[in-house]
Structures are given as C-alpha cells and as structure tokens.
Amino acid sequence: MSSSEPRIPLAEPYIGGNAARYLQECLETNFVSSVGPFVTMFEDAFARAVGSRHAVACASGTAALHLAMRVLDVGPGDEVLVPSLTFVASANPVRYVGAEVVLVDVEPDTYNLDPALVVAELDARARDGRPQPAAIEVVHLLGHPADLAQVVEAAERYGVPIVEDASEALGATYVAGVYAGRAVGTIGRVGCFSFNGNKLITTGGGGMLVTDDEALARRARHLSTQARLPGLAYDHDELGYNYRLSNLAAALGVAQLEQLDDLLAARRAIAARYDAAFGESGSILPAPRAPWADPSFWLYTARLADPSKGADRDRLLRALAARGIEARPVWTPLHLTGLYRDAPRIGGSVAERIFDTALSLPSSSSLGPDQQARVLAVVHESGERT
Ligand SMILES: *Cc1c(COP(=O)(O)O)cnc(C)c1O
C-alpha cells in the first residue's frame, strides 16, 4: 500500500499565473539574455514588494551574497559573524572575498542568530580594543525573521554593517517592535534573496540584492556585469563577475512575484494546520513563531520536545520516507561540517540541539489538505510508538 501512494515532496515550485505568457514573450522578442525588459521589471516589482529602494537581480542567492561582501569592501584580514545554523551558501561568500567566518550560536525560539551573543561579542571587542567584525550576517532561517533590534543597536554603536541573508524568508515580516510592518531583507545595509528551485518563488535559479543605498546598488550592478564601463570598447575598472540574471529567468520571476501573496497564504494555511495538530501532541513542538513575527513558513520545521530524542527524529524521518513523504533534518551546523570545522566560534550548542531534534515537513504551497493529513498520520503513528 505504502509504495503505491503518490510521493509528497518537501517543497516544489508552483508555477502558474502569467509564467508561460511572459516566457513566450521573451522567445518572440528574442530577449533571452541579461539584456531585456523583464530584468528591470523584476527588480522594480521586487523592490516594491519588500519595501526597499533598490534591487539588483543576480544569477543566484549565493552571487547576491558575494556581491554584498564586495560592495561592503569585506576582504582579507576581515572577520564576518555568521550564524552556525544555516545553509553553507550563507558563509561561503565570506571566504570568496578572503575574509574569515566567525560562527555564532543561535537561539532556540527562532533558530536564528542569538542577539545576546552578538551584543556581548561587540562590547567585549570594544572593551579590549580588538577590531570589530567587518560585517554581521543575519540569516532568517526557514522563513522566520531573526530578532534584529538589539543586533542593529549594537552594530550601529560600533559602525558594523549588517547583511541579511533572507534567501529562505521572502514575505516574512515583523509585526511588532521597532521594525513592525517591515519585511526581512530591508533592515540591514544589504539584503539578499534566492529564487532557487525550492525557494518560495523561483526563477529556475536566481537571486536579488536589495538596499536603500543607491551607491551600493549601482556598484553591485556594475560588479554583476563584469564591471564593464559604458561605451563600445570593453574597458573594466574592477574585478567583476558574470552574475546578472537572464531576461528569461526574470520573466519567470515577474510571474512568480505576481503570485507571491497566494503562495504565502498557502504556506501560512499549511503551517496553521501543522500547528493545530502538534499543539495537542505534546511530544512535538510546532515550528518557531515569535509573537513579533509573521513568518513565511518556507519550510515548516517542527522539533521533538525531548532533546534526548534524536534517535526518534531519525526514526520518524525513515517512517515518512517509507511512505513516500519527503522530510529532512535542518542544515548541519556549519561548525560540524568538514569545511567550517576549524572556524572560530562564539556561544554554546543550541544549533546542535536543534539539528538533533528538528525536521522539516512537506511545505509546498500546492500541498493539499489530504496530502497533509497523510503526513500527520505518519507522524502520529510514529509518535504513539515512542
Ligand atoms: C538557498 C540559500 C542560499 C543561496 O541561494 P542560491 O540561490 O541557491 O545560491 C543562501 N542562503 C540560504 C540560507 C539559503 O537557503
């Protein structure tokens, strides 16, 4: 019976609306590369959607983060604070520019950068006369906004710019506190988003850098197009990249952005159903949802209540897999990866505890109530045997 049930993916794209029409338009007008009207259209619509002054469309979220490091002049000898619990693409761009990643532990309530650790670190550096980090990278993990107020306050005190990796959190907002009404990605000097295939909206592959600083936006766009100077001759004044999004991808992006509200509403309805089911269970904690945040629930990530139950989490993952349901643990904390094992670290082992007990459940915007009931049935069956 189990193997004949249709597979339920973790997060699959939902492409509809005007996508086919806009792509057809690219083909008919021959505008397929990075020169074309959809790139600018996508940038303008995206900036409006998140409430930022400027947006620069990039070939990937990783490329956007790399450009963020470049426009902030992060380089060799610099350090950048990065949360330990995140996808490796948050940290790699720091190393691309020759700077050092300093890993910071996360807080259990949001799975994001622990603000108290950041504040204590900056204060301690100031007190001891040590140099401050060249930047603080804040990640909004799995669609939940990071708690930014204290981090921003401390960063401003010491003149340290903040880069937001909002790759997983398009549409997430703050609903209370100093940033009430603001979207993730618009609080720091630079914010970055990803439109990879499994993100909330996709362009097949792509990213966006947003900022309110016109000079930074101009430089990012310049670097994304090989730092080529205007004019017919090929002259270049900096080390640039081929990081511009193609018109084809941007056409898909414009169509996906038109669907953003629907995709978010679907995600939030799915989260509400998981919340209701887990609220009664006691053995499973629902996904993070701070009172001051309206998360996007890109990947609904629940956690076993008993921190010693890592083995049960793995059994639950296996039970789901056996029924054709795709679920997975959260990102391996970077200090446990071979690549960042030797990186300097600040804080304790909250990231490890989350890693041991959390699992992301199917969260596609297209996930129907019947499919979700199938997921919950397996979770409950497995829970009863605990
Ligand atoms: C997806 C992702 C990225 C990188 O995005 P790409 O578009 O795949 O390069 C960066 N950071 C985080 C946290 C992500 O989840």
Coordinates of C-alpha atoms and ligand atoms in Angstrom, one line a residue:
M1 CA 0.0 0.0 0.0
S2 CA 2.7 2.5 1.0
S3 CA 4.8 2.4 -2.1
S4 CA 1.8 2.9 -4.4
E5 CA 0.9 6.2 -2.7
P6 CA 2.0 9.3 -4.7
R7 CA 5.2 10.9 -3.5
I8 CA 4.9 14.1 -1.4
P9 CA 7.9 16.4 -2.0
L10 CA 9.3 18.7 0.6
A11 CA 9.0 21.9 -1.3
E12 CA 8.2 22.0 -5.0
P13 CA 7.8 25.1 -7.2
Y14 CA 4.3 26.3 -8.0
I15 CA 4.5 27.9 -11.4
G16 CA 1.3 29.3 -12.8
G17 CA -0.2 32.7 -13.5
N18 CA 1.4 34.6 -16.3
A19 CA 4.6 32.5 -16.4
A20 CA 4.0 30.8 -19.7
R21 CA 2.9 34.0 -21.3
Y22 CA 5.9 36.1 -20.2
L23 CA 8.3 33.3 -21.2
Q24 CA 6.7 33.1 -24.6
E25 CA 7.1 36.9 -24.9
C26 CA 10.9 36.5 -24.3
L27 CA 11.1 34.0 -27.1
E28 CA 9.1 36.0 -29.5
T29 CA 11.1 39.2 -28.9
N30 CA 14.4 37.3 -28.8
F31 CA 15.2 38.9 -25.4
V32 CA 16.6 35.9 -23.6
S33 CA 19.9 37.0 -22.1
S34 CA 20.6 39.6 -19.4
V35 CA 19.6 42.5 -21.6
G36 CA 15.9 42.7 -21.7
P37 CA 12.9 44.4 -20.2
F38 CA 11.9 41.7 -17.7
V39 CA 15.1 42.2 -15.7
T40 CA 14.4 45.8 -14.8
M41 CA 10.7 45.0 -14.4
F42 CA 11.5 42.2 -11.9
E43 CA 13.9 44.4 -10.0
D44 CA 11.3 47.2 -9.7
A45 CA 8.5 44.9 -8.7
F46 CA 10.7 43.1 -6.2
A47 CA 11.9 46.4 -4.6
R48 CA 8.2 47.4 -4.2
A49 CA 7.2 44.0 -2.8
V50 CA 9.7 44.1 0.0
G51 CA 9.8 47.9 0.5
S52 CA 13.3 48.6 -0.5
R53 CA 14.6 51.5 -2.7
H54 CA 16.9 49.4 -5.0
A55 CA 17.0 45.8 -6.1
V56 CA 19.7 44.1 -8.3
A57 CA 18.8 40.9 -9.9
C58 CA 21.5 38.2 -9.7
A59 CA 22.2 34.8 -11.1
S60 CA 21.8 33.2 -7.7
G61 CA 21.3 34.0 -4.0
T62 CA 24.9 33.0 -3.4
A63 CA 26.0 35.5 -6.1
A64 CA 23.9 38.2 -4.3
L65 CA 25.7 37.4 -1.0
H66 CA 29.1 37.5 -2.8
L67 CA 28.3 40.9 -4.2
A68 CA 27.1 42.1 -0.8
M69 CA 30.6 41.2 0.6
R70 CA 32.2 43.1 -2.3
V71 CA 30.2 46.3 -2.0
L72 CA 30.9 46.4 1.7
D73 CA 34.6 46.1 0.9
V74 CA 34.9 43.0 3.1
G75 CA 38.3 41.4 2.3
P76 CA 41.4 39.6 3.5
G77 CA 42.1 40.1 7.2
D78 CA 38.4 40.9 7.9
E79 CA 36.0 38.8 10.0
V80 CA 32.3 38.3 9.5
L81 CA 29.9 36.9 12.1
V82 CA 27.6 34.2 10.6
P83 CA 25.1 32.0 12.5
S84 CA 26.2 28.4 12.7
L85 CA 22.8 27.0 11.8
T86 CA 22.4 27.9 8.2
F87 CA 23.0 26.6 4.6
V88 CA 26.6 26.7 3.6
A89 CA 25.9 29.4 1.0
S90 CA 25.5 32.0 3.8
A91 CA 29.1 31.5 4.8
N92 CA 31.0 30.7 1.6
P93 CA 30.8 34.3 0.1
V94 CA 32.8 35.5 3.2
R95 CA 35.6 33.1 2.2
Y96 CA 35.3 34.0 -1.5
V97 CA 36.5 37.5 -0.6
G98 CA 39.3 36.1 1.6
A99 CA 37.7 37.0 4.9
E100 CA 37.2 34.8 7.9
V101 CA 33.9 33.3 9.0
V102 CA 33.2 33.6 12.8
L103 CA 30.4 31.2 13.7
V104 CA 27.8 32.4 16.3
D105 CA 25.3 30.1 18.0
V106 CA 21.6 30.5 17.5
E107 CA 18.7 30.9 19.9
P108 CA 16.1 28.2 20.5
D109 CA 13.0 30.3 20.0
T110 CA 13.7 31.3 16.3
Y111 CA 16.6 29.1 15.3
N112 CA 18.3 32.4 14.3
L113 CA 21.5 34.2 15.4
D114 CA 21.4 34.8 19.2
P115 CA 21.3 38.6 19.6
A116 CA 22.8 38.4 23.2
L117 CA 25.9 36.7 21.9
V118 CA 26.4 39.3 19.2
V119 CA 26.0 42.2 21.5
A120 CA 28.3 40.7 24.1
E121 CA 30.9 40.0 21.4
L122 CA 30.9 43.5 20.0
D123 CA 31.0 45.0 23.5
A124 CA 33.9 42.8 24.5
R125 CA 35.9 43.7 21.4
A126 CA 35.3 47.4 22.1
R127 CA 36.4 47.0 25.7
D128 CA 39.5 45.0 24.8
G129 CA 40.4 47.3 21.9
R130 CA 40.1 44.5 19.4
P131 CA 38.9 45.2 15.9
Q132 CA 35.2 44.8 15.2
P133 CA 34.0 42.4 12.5
A134 CA 33.7 43.9 9.0
A135 CA 30.1 42.8 8.9
I136 CA 27.4 40.8 10.7
E137 CA 25.4 38.4 8.5
V138 CA 22.0 37.7 9.9
V139 CA 20.1 34.7 8.4
H140 CA 16.3 34.5 8.5
L141 CA 16.2 30.7 8.7
L142 CA 13.4 28.6 7.2
G143 CA 11.2 31.7 6.8
H144 CA 11.3 33.0 10.4
P145 CA 12.6 36.6 10.9
A146 CA 15.7 37.0 13.1
D147 CA 15.4 39.1 16.2
L148 CA 17.2 42.2 14.9
A149 CA 16.6 45.1 17.2
Q150 CA 19.5 44.6 19.7
V151 CA 21.8 43.4 16.9
V152 CA 21.2 46.6 14.9
E153 CA 21.6 48.8 18.0
A154 CA 25.0 47.2 18.9
A155 CA 26.1 47.2 15.2
E156 CA 25.3 50.9 14.9
R157 CA 27.2 51.7 18.1
Y158 CA 30.3 50.2 16.5
G159 CA 29.7 51.1 12.9
V160 CA 29.4 47.4 11.7
P161 CA 27.2 46.9 8.6
I162 CA 24.5 44.2 8.7
V163 CA 23.9 41.8 5.7
E164 CA 20.6 39.9 5.8
D165 CA 20.5 36.5 4.2
A166 CA 16.8 36.4 3.5
S167 CA 17.1 33.6 1.0
E168 CA 14.6 31.5 2.8
A169 CA 12.3 34.2 4.1
L170 CA 10.8 36.2 1.2
G171 CA 7.4 37.5 2.5
A172 CA 8.3 37.2 6.2
T173 CA 7.7 40.4 8.2
Y174 CA 7.9 42.0 11.6
V175 CA 4.6 42.7 13.2
A176 CA 5.7 44.3 16.5
G177 CA 8.6 46.2 17.9
V178 CA 10.8 48.8 16.2
Y179 CA 10.5 47.0 12.8
A180 CA 6.8 46.5 12.9
G181 CA 5.5 46.5 9.3
R182 CA 8.9 45.9 7.7
A183 CA 9.9 43.0 5.6
V184 CA 13.0 40.8 6.2
G185 CA 15.9 41.9 4.0
T186 CA 15.2 45.6 4.3
I187 CA 16.7 46.3 7.8
G188 CA 20.4 45.8 7.2
R189 CA 22.7 47.7 4.8
V190 CA 22.1 45.0 2.2
G191 CA 19.6 42.1 2.0
C192 CA 19.9 39.0 -0.2
F193 CA 17.2 36.6 -1.6
S194 CA 17.3 33.4 -3.5
F195 CA 15.0 32.1 -6.2
N196 CA 16.4 28.6 -6.4
G197 CA 14.0 25.9 -7.4
N198 CA 12.8 25.0 -3.9
K199 CA 12.5 28.5 -2.6
L200 CA 9.1 30.3 -2.1
I201 CA 9.3 31.8 -5.6
T202 CA 11.7 30.5 -8.2
T203 CA 13.3 31.7 -11.4
G204 CA 14.9 28.3 -12.0
G205 CA 17.9 29.8 -10.4
G206 CA 18.4 33.4 -9.3
G207 CA 18.8 35.9 -6.5
M208 CA 18.3 39.5 -5.6
L209 CA 20.3 42.0 -3.7
V210 CA 18.3 44.9 -2.1
T211 CA 19.5 48.0 -0.4
D212 CA 18.3 51.6 0.2
D213 CA 21.8 52.9 -0.6
E214 CA 21.9 54.0 -4.3
A215 CA 25.7 53.9 -4.5
L216 CA 25.9 50.3 -3.2
A217 CA 23.2 49.2 -5.6
R218 CA 25.0 50.8 -8.5
R219 CA 28.3 49.2 -7.6
A220 CA 26.6 45.8 -7.1
R221 CA 25.0 46.0 -10.6
H222 CA 28.4 47.1 -12.1
L223 CA 30.2 44.2 -10.5
S224 CA 27.5 41.8 -11.6
T225 CA 28.1 42.8 -15.3
Q226 CA 31.9 42.2 -15.3
A227 CA 32.5 45.8 -14.0
R228 CA 32.3 46.8 -17.7
L229 CA 32.4 50.6 -18.3
P230 CA 29.8 52.2 -20.6
G231 CA 30.9 52.6 -24.2
L232 CA 31.6 50.4 -27.1
A233 CA 35.1 49.4 -26.0
Y234 CA 35.5 46.6 -23.4
D235 CA 37.0 48.5 -20.5
H236 CA 36.8 47.4 -16.9
D237 CA 37.7 49.2 -13.7
E238 CA 37.2 46.4 -11.1
L239 CA 37.3 42.7 -10.8
G240 CA 33.7 41.9 -11.8
Y241 CA 31.6 38.8 -12.3
N242 CA 29.0 37.4 -14.8
Y243 CA 26.3 37.5 -12.1
R244 CA 23.4 39.2 -13.9
L245 CA 20.0 37.4 -14.1
S246 CA 18.8 36.5 -17.6
N247 CA 15.7 38.0 -19.1
L248 CA 14.2 34.5 -19.3
A249 CA 14.7 33.9 -15.6
A250 CA 13.4 37.4 -14.8
A251 CA 10.3 36.8 -16.8
L252 CA 9.6 33.8 -14.7
G253 CA 10.4 35.9 -11.6
V254 CA 7.9 38.6 -12.6
A255 CA 5.2 36.0 -12.9
Q256 CA 6.1 34.3 -9.6
L257 CA 6.1 37.6 -7.8
E258 CA 2.6 38.3 -9.0
Q259 CA 1.6 35.0 -7.2
L260 CA 3.6 35.8 -4.0
D261 CA 0.5 36.7 -1.9
D262 CA -1.2 33.4 -2.8
L263 CA 1.9 31.4 -2.2
L264 CA 2.4 32.9 1.2
A265 CA -1.2 32.4 2.1
A266 CA -1.0 28.8 1.2
R267 CA 2.2 28.4 3.3
R268 CA 0.6 30.0 6.3
A269 CA -2.6 27.9 6.0
I270 CA -0.4 24.7 5.9
A271 CA 1.5 26.0 9.0
A272 CA -1.7 26.6 10.8
R273 CA -2.8 23.0 10.2
Y274 CA 0.5 21.6 11.4
D275 CA 0.4 24.0 14.4
A276 CA -3.1 22.7 15.4
A277 CA -2.0 19.1 15.1
F278 CA 1.2 19.5 17.1
G279 CA -0.3 21.8 19.7
E280 CA -2.1 18.8 21.2
S281 CA 0.6 16.2 20.7
G282 CA 3.0 17.4 23.5
S283 CA 5.8 15.3 22.1
I284 CA 6.3 17.6 19.0
L285 CA 6.9 21.3 19.2
P286 CA 5.4 23.4 16.4
A287 CA 7.7 25.5 14.1
P288 CA 9.0 28.7 15.6
R289 CA 6.6 31.6 15.6
A290 CA 7.8 34.6 17.8
P291 CA 4.9 36.9 18.8
W292 CA 6.6 39.8 17.0
A293 CA 7.0 37.9 13.7
D294 CA 4.9 36.8 10.8
P295 CA 7.0 34.0 9.3
S296 CA 6.7 32.8 5.7
F297 CA 7.0 29.2 6.7
W298 CA 9.1 28.4 3.7
L299 CA 9.9 25.0 5.3
Y300 CA 7.7 24.1 8.3
T301 CA 10.2 22.8 10.8
A302 CA 8.9 21.1 13.9
R303 CA 11.0 19.7 16.7
L304 CA 10.8 16.7 19.1
A305 CA 10.1 18.1 22.6
D306 CA 12.5 15.9 24.4
P307 CA 16.1 16.9 23.4
S308 CA 17.3 13.4 24.1
K309 CA 15.1 12.0 21.3
G310 CA 17.4 12.4 18.3
A311 CA 17.1 8.7 17.5
D312 CA 13.3 9.1 17.4
R313 CA 13.6 12.0 15.0
D314 CA 15.6 9.8 12.6
R315 CA 13.1 7.0 13.0
L316 CA 10.3 9.5 12.1
L317 CA 12.3 10.6 9.0
R318 CA 12.6 7.0 8.0
A319 CA 8.9 6.3 8.6
L320 CA 8.0 9.3 6.4
A321 CA 10.4 8.2 3.7
A322 CA 8.9 4.7 3.7
R323 CA 5.6 6.3 2.9
G324 CA 6.9 8.4 0.0
I325 CA 6.9 11.6 2.1
E326 CA 10.0 13.8 1.8
A327 CA 11.2 15.3 5.0
R328 CA 14.6 16.2 6.3
P329 CA 16.7 17.5 9.2
V330 CA 17.7 21.1 9.2
W331 CA 21.1 22.2 7.9
T332 CA 24.1 20.6 9.5
P333 CA 25.5 23.4 11.8
L334 CA 28.5 24.8 10.0
H335 CA 31.0 24.0 12.7
L336 CA 30.1 20.3 12.3
T337 CA 30.8 20.4 8.5
G338 CA 34.3 19.5 7.3
L339 CA 34.5 22.9 5.6
Y340 CA 34.0 25.1 8.7
R341 CA 35.1 22.7 11.4
D342 CA 38.1 24.9 12.3
A343 CA 36.2 28.3 12.1
P344 CA 36.3 30.3 15.3
R345 CA 33.1 30.0 17.3
I346 CA 31.1 32.1 19.7
G347 CA 28.5 30.6 22.1
G348 CA 27.2 27.2 23.0
S349 CA 25.5 24.2 21.4
V350 CA 21.9 25.4 20.7
A351 CA 22.4 24.8 17.0
E352 CA 23.4 21.2 17.7
R353 CA 20.3 20.6 19.8
I354 CA 18.1 21.9 17.1
F355 CA 19.9 19.9 14.5
D356 CA 19.4 16.7 16.5
T357 CA 15.7 17.1 17.1
A358 CA 14.2 19.2 14.3
L359 CA 12.7 18.1 11.0
S360 CA 11.3 20.0 8.0
L361 CA 7.9 18.6 6.8
P362 CA 6.4 19.0 3.4
S363 CA 5.6 22.6 2.9
S364 CA 4.9 23.2 -0.8
S365 CA 2.3 25.9 -1.5
S366 CA 0.5 23.2 -3.5
L367 CA 0.3 20.7 -0.6
G368 CA -3.4 19.8 -0.3
P369 CA -5.2 19.0 3.0
D370 CA -5.4 15.3 2.1
Q371 CA -1.7 15.1 1.5
Q372 CA -1.1 17.0 4.7
A373 CA -3.4 14.5 6.5
R374 CA -1.2 11.7 5.2
V375 CA 1.9 13.4 6.7
L376 CA 0.3 13.9 10.0
A377 CA -1.0 10.3 10.2
V378 CA 2.6 9.0 9.8
V379 CA 3.8 11.5 12.5
H380 CA 1.1 10.5 14.9
E381 CA 1.6 6.7 14.3
S382 CA 5.3 7.1 14.9
G383 CA 4.7 9.2 18.0
E384 CA 2.5 6.6 19.6
R385 CA 5.3 4.1 19.4
T386 CA 7.7 6.4 21.3
Ligands
LIG1 C1 19.1 28.9 -0.8 C2 20.0 29.7 0.1 C3 21.1 30.5 -0.3 C4 21.6 30.5 -1.7 O1 20.8 30.6 -2.7 P1 21.1 30.1 -4.2 O2 20.2 30.8 -5.0 O3 20.9 28.6 -4.1 O4 22.5 30.4 -4.5 C5 21.8 31.2 0.6 N1 21.5 31.1 1.9 C6 20.5 30.4 2.4 C7 20.2 30.4 3.9 C8 19.7 29.6 1.5 O5 18.8 28.8 2.0

